[in-house]
Short mmCIF file of C-alpha atoms in Angstrom, two decimals:
data_model
loop_
_atom_site.label_atom_id
_atom_site.label_comp_id
_atom_site.label_asym_id
_atom_site.label_seq_id
_atom_site.Cartn_x
_atom_site.Cartn_y
_atom_site.Cartn_z
CA UNK G 1 -0.09 0.25 0.01
CA UNK G 2 1.27 3.77 -0.89
CA UNK G 3 1.25 5.44 2.39
CA UNK G 4 1.76 8.92 0.83
CA UNK G 5 -0.06 9.23 -2.56
CA UNK G 6 -0.35 12.34 -4.56
CA UNK G 7 -2.03 12.99 -8.09
CA UNK G 8 -1.41 13.34 -10.89
CA UNK G 9 2.04 12.47 -10.93
CA UNK G 10 2.77 14.84 -14.07
CA UNK G 11 0.62 18.30 -14.78
CA UNK G 12 1.13 20.50 -17.98
CA UNK G 13 -0.77 23.30 -18.28
CA UNK G 14 -1.09 26.40 -19.93
CA UNK G 15 -0.15 30.08 -18.44
CA UNK G 16 -3.26 31.49 -16.56
CA UNK G 17 -5.22 28.22 -15.54
CA UNK G 18 -6.23 27.13 -12.65
CA UNK G 19 -4.99 23.26 -11.09
CA UNK G 20 -4.91 20.88 -8.30
CA UNK G 21 -3.24 18.34 -6.81
CA UNK G 22 -4.03 16.06 -4.38
CA UNK G 23 -2.50 14.46 -1.73
CA UNK G 24 -3.49 11.27 0.68
CA UNK G 25 -1.72 9.52 3.61
CA UNK G 26 -2.93 6.40 5.17
CA UNK G 27 -0.44 6.43 7.98
CA UNK G 28 -2.22 8.13 10.55
CA UNK G 29 -0.21 10.57 11.16
CA UNK G 30 -1.73 14.02 12.21
CA UNK G 31 0.64 16.37 9.70
CA UNK G 32 1.05 17.29 6.26
CA UNK G 33 2.58 19.24 4.18
CA UNK G 34 3.69 20.60 0.85
CA UNK G 35 6.80 21.50 0.08
CA UNK G 36 8.31 22.90 -3.52
CA UNK G 37 11.32 21.36 -5.20
CA UNK G 38 13.18 24.25 -7.95
CA UNK G 39 15.38 23.17 -10.63
CA UNK G 40 18.12 22.76 -8.32
CA UNK G 41 16.54 20.28 -6.25
CA UNK G 42 16.36 22.51 -3.11
CA UNK G 43 13.19 21.39 -0.91
CA UNK G 44 11.16 24.99 0.54
CA UNK G 45 7.99 24.28 2.89
CA UNK G 46 4.92 25.87 1.84
CA UNK G 47 2.12 24.82 3.82
CA UNK G 48 1.67 22.44 7.04
CA UNK G 49 -1.75 21.29 8.30
CA UNK G 50 -2.05 19.44 11.62
CA UNK G 51 -5.25 18.16 12.06
CA UNK G 52 -7.03 20.30 9.21
CA UNK G 53 -5.61 23.08 11.00
CA UNK G 54 -2.82 25.65 9.22
CA UNK G 55 0.12 26.07 11.12
CA UNK G 56 2.74 27.19 8.69
CA UNK G 57 1.88 29.19 6.01
CA UNK G 58 5.21 30.17 4.28
CA UNK G 59 6.02 33.45 2.20
CA UNK G 60 3.80 32.05 -0.89
CA UNK G 61 1.71 33.75 -3.61
CA UNK G 62 -2.00 33.26 -2.44
CA UNK G 63 -2.70 32.32 -5.61
CA UNK G 64 -1.79 28.92 -3.90
CA UNK G 65 -4.46 27.81 -1.25
CA UNK G 66 -3.80 24.48 0.51
CA UNK G 67 -7.21 22.51 1.69
CA UNK G 68 -7.71 19.76 4.02
CA UNK G 69 -10.98 18.36 4.22
CA UNK G 70 -9.75 15.70 7.24
CA UNK G 71 -6.32 14.59 8.39
CA UNK G 72 -5.72 12.24 5.77
CA UNK G 73 -5.69 14.60 3.14
CA UNK G 74 -4.30 17.79 2.21
CA UNK G 75 -4.98 19.41 -1.36
CA UNK G 76 -3.09 22.46 -3.27
CA UNK G 77 -5.07 24.29 -5.41
CA UNK G 78 -3.23 27.02 -7.79
CA UNK G 79 -4.60 29.92 -9.55
CA UNK G 80 -3.93 31.85 -12.42
CA UNK G 81 -0.57 29.66 -12.69
CA UNK G 82 2.64 31.51 -14.19
CA UNK G 83 5.93 30.19 -15.85
CA UNK G 84 7.66 30.24 -12.36
CA UNK G 85 5.23 28.02 -11.04
CA UNK G 86 6.77 25.07 -13.19
CA UNK G 87 8.35 22.93 -10.18
CA UNK G 88 8.32 19.23 -8.25
CA UNK G 89 5.81 19.39 -5.53
CA UNK G 90 6.04 17.30 -3.02
CA UNK G 91 3.07 16.25 0.00
CA UNK G 92 4.66 15.02 3.23
CA UNK G 93 3.24 13.47 6.32
CA UNK G 94 4.67 12.86 10.01
CA UNK G 95 3.44 12.50 13.43
CA UNK G 96 4.48 15.79 15.29
CA UNK G 97 6.69 15.90 18.10
CA UNK G 98 7.56 11.56 17.40
CA UNK G 99 10.84 13.05 15.57
CA UNK G 100 10.43 10.07 13.15
CA UNK G 101 10.75 12.29 10.12
CA UNK G 102 8.75 13.01 7.23
CA UNK G 103 7.05 10.28 4.78
CA UNK G 104 7.02 11.75 1.13
CA UNK G 105 4.42 11.14 -1.90
CA UNK G 106 6.36 10.54 -4.95
CA UNK G 107 5.73 14.09 -6.13
CA UNK G 108 3.70 16.19 -8.98
CA UNK G 109 5.87 17.56 -11.75
CA UNK G 110 4.12 20.74 -12.77
CA UNK G 111 4.92 21.98 -15.91
CA UNK G 112 3.25 25.96 -17.18
CA UNK G 113 3.49 26.32 -20.69
CA UNK W 1 18.19 32.60 5.24
CA UNK W 2 19.50 29.20 4.82
CA UNK W 3 19.77 28.20 8.13
CA UNK W 4 21.31 24.58 7.12
CA UNK W 5 24.18 24.34 4.91
CA UNK W 6 24.96 21.53 3.02
CA UNK W 7 28.23 20.78 0.85
CA UNK W 8 29.40 19.35 -1.49
CA UNK W 9 26.95 20.17 -4.28
CA UNK W 10 27.89 17.47 -6.13
CA UNK W 11 30.39 14.36 -5.14
CA UNK W 12 31.99 11.47 -7.82
CA UNK W 13 33.27 8.50 -5.75
CA UNK W 14 34.79 4.97 -6.99
CA UNK W 15 32.98 1.98 -6.16
CA UNK W 16 33.68 1.03 -2.85
CA UNK W 17 34.89 4.50 -1.52
CA UNK W 18 33.92 6.44 0.98
CA UNK W 19 31.31 9.21 0.44
CA UNK W 20 31.45 11.97 3.07
CA UNK W 21 28.55 15.20 2.60
CA UNK W 22 28.59 17.37 5.61
CA UNK W 23 26.30 20.13 6.83
CA UNK W 24 26.13 23.07 9.19
CA UNK W 25 23.01 24.51 11.12
CA UNK W 26 22.80 27.93 12.97
CA UNK W 27 20.18 27.46 15.36
CA UNK W 28 20.96 25.87 18.50
CA UNK W 29 17.19 24.68 19.23
CA UNK W 30 17.20 22.02 16.46
CA UNK W 31 17.44 19.01 18.17
CA UNK W 32 16.61 16.67 15.44
CA UNK W 33 18.95 15.75 12.08
CA UNK W 34 17.52 13.41 9.55
CA UNK W 35 19.53 12.63 6.60
CA UNK W 36 17.28 12.14 3.22
CA UNK W 37 18.00 9.76 0.23
CA UNK W 38 16.27 10.89 -3.54
CA UNK W 39 16.16 8.76 -6.17
CA UNK W 40 15.00 10.71 -9.74
CA UNK W 41 11.70 10.84 -10.02
CA UNK W 42 10.83 9.96 -6.14
CA UNK W 43 10.18 11.34 -3.20
CA UNK W 44 13.46 12.00 -0.63
CA UNK W 45 13.31 8.81 1.73
CA UNK W 46 14.34 8.89 5.32
CA UNK W 47 17.91 7.14 5.55
CA UNK W 48 19.18 7.64 9.11
CA UNK W 49 18.50 10.43 11.59
CA UNK W 50 20.52 11.47 14.90
CA UNK W 51 19.43 13.19 17.93
CA UNK W 52 22.38 16.04 19.48
CA UNK W 53 22.90 13.78 22.71
CA UNK W 54 24.58 11.36 20.84
CA UNK W 55 27.95 11.87 18.48
CA UNK W 56 27.50 8.96 16.34
CA UNK W 57 25.18 6.53 14.71
CA UNK W 58 25.68 3.52 12.50
CA UNK W 59 23.04 1.47 10.28
CA UNK W 60 24.94 -0.48 7.83
CA UNK W 61 27.39 1.29 5.55
CA UNK W 62 25.69 4.55 6.56
CA UNK W 63 26.75 6.55 9.51
CA UNK W 64 26.13 9.83 11.03
CA UNK W 65 28.49 11.68 12.77
CA UNK W 66 28.01 14.71 15.39
CA UNK W 67 29.56 17.72 16.47
CA UNK W 68 27.28 19.84 19.07
CA UNK W 69 29.85 22.68 19.01
CA UNK W 70 30.92 23.16 15.92
CA UNK W 71 27.38 22.94 14.71
CA UNK W 72 27.75 20.40 12.26
CA UNK W 73 27.17 17.04 11.16
CA UNK W 74 27.88 14.75 8.24
CA UNK W 75 26.72 11.80 6.47
CA UNK W 76 29.63 8.65 5.41
CA UNK W 77 28.97 6.16 3.46
CA UNK W 78 30.89 3.54 3.31
CA UNK W 79 31.80 1.08 0.99
CA UNK W 80 29.71 3.07 -2.01
CA UNK W 81 28.10 1.45 -4.53
CA UNK W 82 26.70 2.56 -7.48
CA UNK W 83 23.10 2.22 -6.45
CA UNK W 84 23.92 4.64 -4.00
CA UNK W 85 23.63 7.13 -6.78
CA UNK W 86 21.13 9.49 -5.47
CA UNK W 87 20.61 13.58 -4.22
CA UNK W 88 20.92 13.45 -0.44
CA UNK W 89 19.38 15.96 1.60
CA UNK W 90 20.56 16.90 5.33
CA UNK W 91 17.73 18.74 7.50
CA UNK W 92 17.50 19.45 11.08
CA UNK W 93 14.02 20.27 13.22
CA UNK W 94 12.74 21.54 16.58
CA UNK W 95 10.34 18.40 17.35
CA UNK W 96 9.15 20.40 20.58
CA UNK W 97 7.47 22.96 18.07
CA UNK W 98 6.31 20.89 15.42
CA UNK W 99 8.19 18.69 13.30
CA UNK W 100 8.92 21.36 10.14
CA UNK W 101 12.00 20.08 8.79
CA UNK W 102 14.64 22.49 7.18
CA UNK W 103 16.58 20.95 4.16
CA UNK W 104 20.11 21.53 2.88
CA UNK W 105 20.76 22.17 -0.21
CA UNK W 106 21.58 18.28 -1.59
CA UNK W 107 24.23 17.01 -3.00
CA UNK W 108 24.09 14.87 -5.97
CA UNK W 109 26.11 11.55 -5.60
CA UNK W 110 27.60 9.42 -8.24
CA UNK W 111 29.09 6.28 -7.84
CA UNK W 112 31.25 5.33 -10.45
CA UNK W 113 31.61 1.43 -11.40
#
């Protein structure tokens, strides 16, 4: 069974479009995250939710809006896509305070043309 | 501000050699230091982690050395194999204030046969 699953794996879209990426975890973790990995492979946190509550909201354009319907799901909606949004987006989950690290999904490669 | 600095950016090692990747951190409140391994097209996966109350942790061919006074830690891969070729990330977090991970910039390791 996949622990953290993201869909879609690839997303190619035109500038100005709106798109969503979905994430689900079956590990029973209470915290979920969105990370962006740029072309240089740098991993930067975007958002974090703990039991459906937003706890980390980095300096991210407000075109990006996360939504957590329950603690097993964290979706990312992006409005008015720009060329600079092209990157790989990773969802991850962890159990806060356990120090067991994150479990990452396999990523969504977003290409804006 | 980059709180975790990683070097080198890339590393080429011959099969059977020792790979060494170094990281330095600034925030003395960090209390959990994991290393992640990422293969192309995959999400980062937890490899090994250490807490600052020990100076070394070994798991198979992978060893973390930790120097609290210097605020540095390193990953040693003994008997490096071509299958170890991947991108390695060090990270740090403060577990008492949530499990937010701050990542280093990554090291692209290539192990030649």
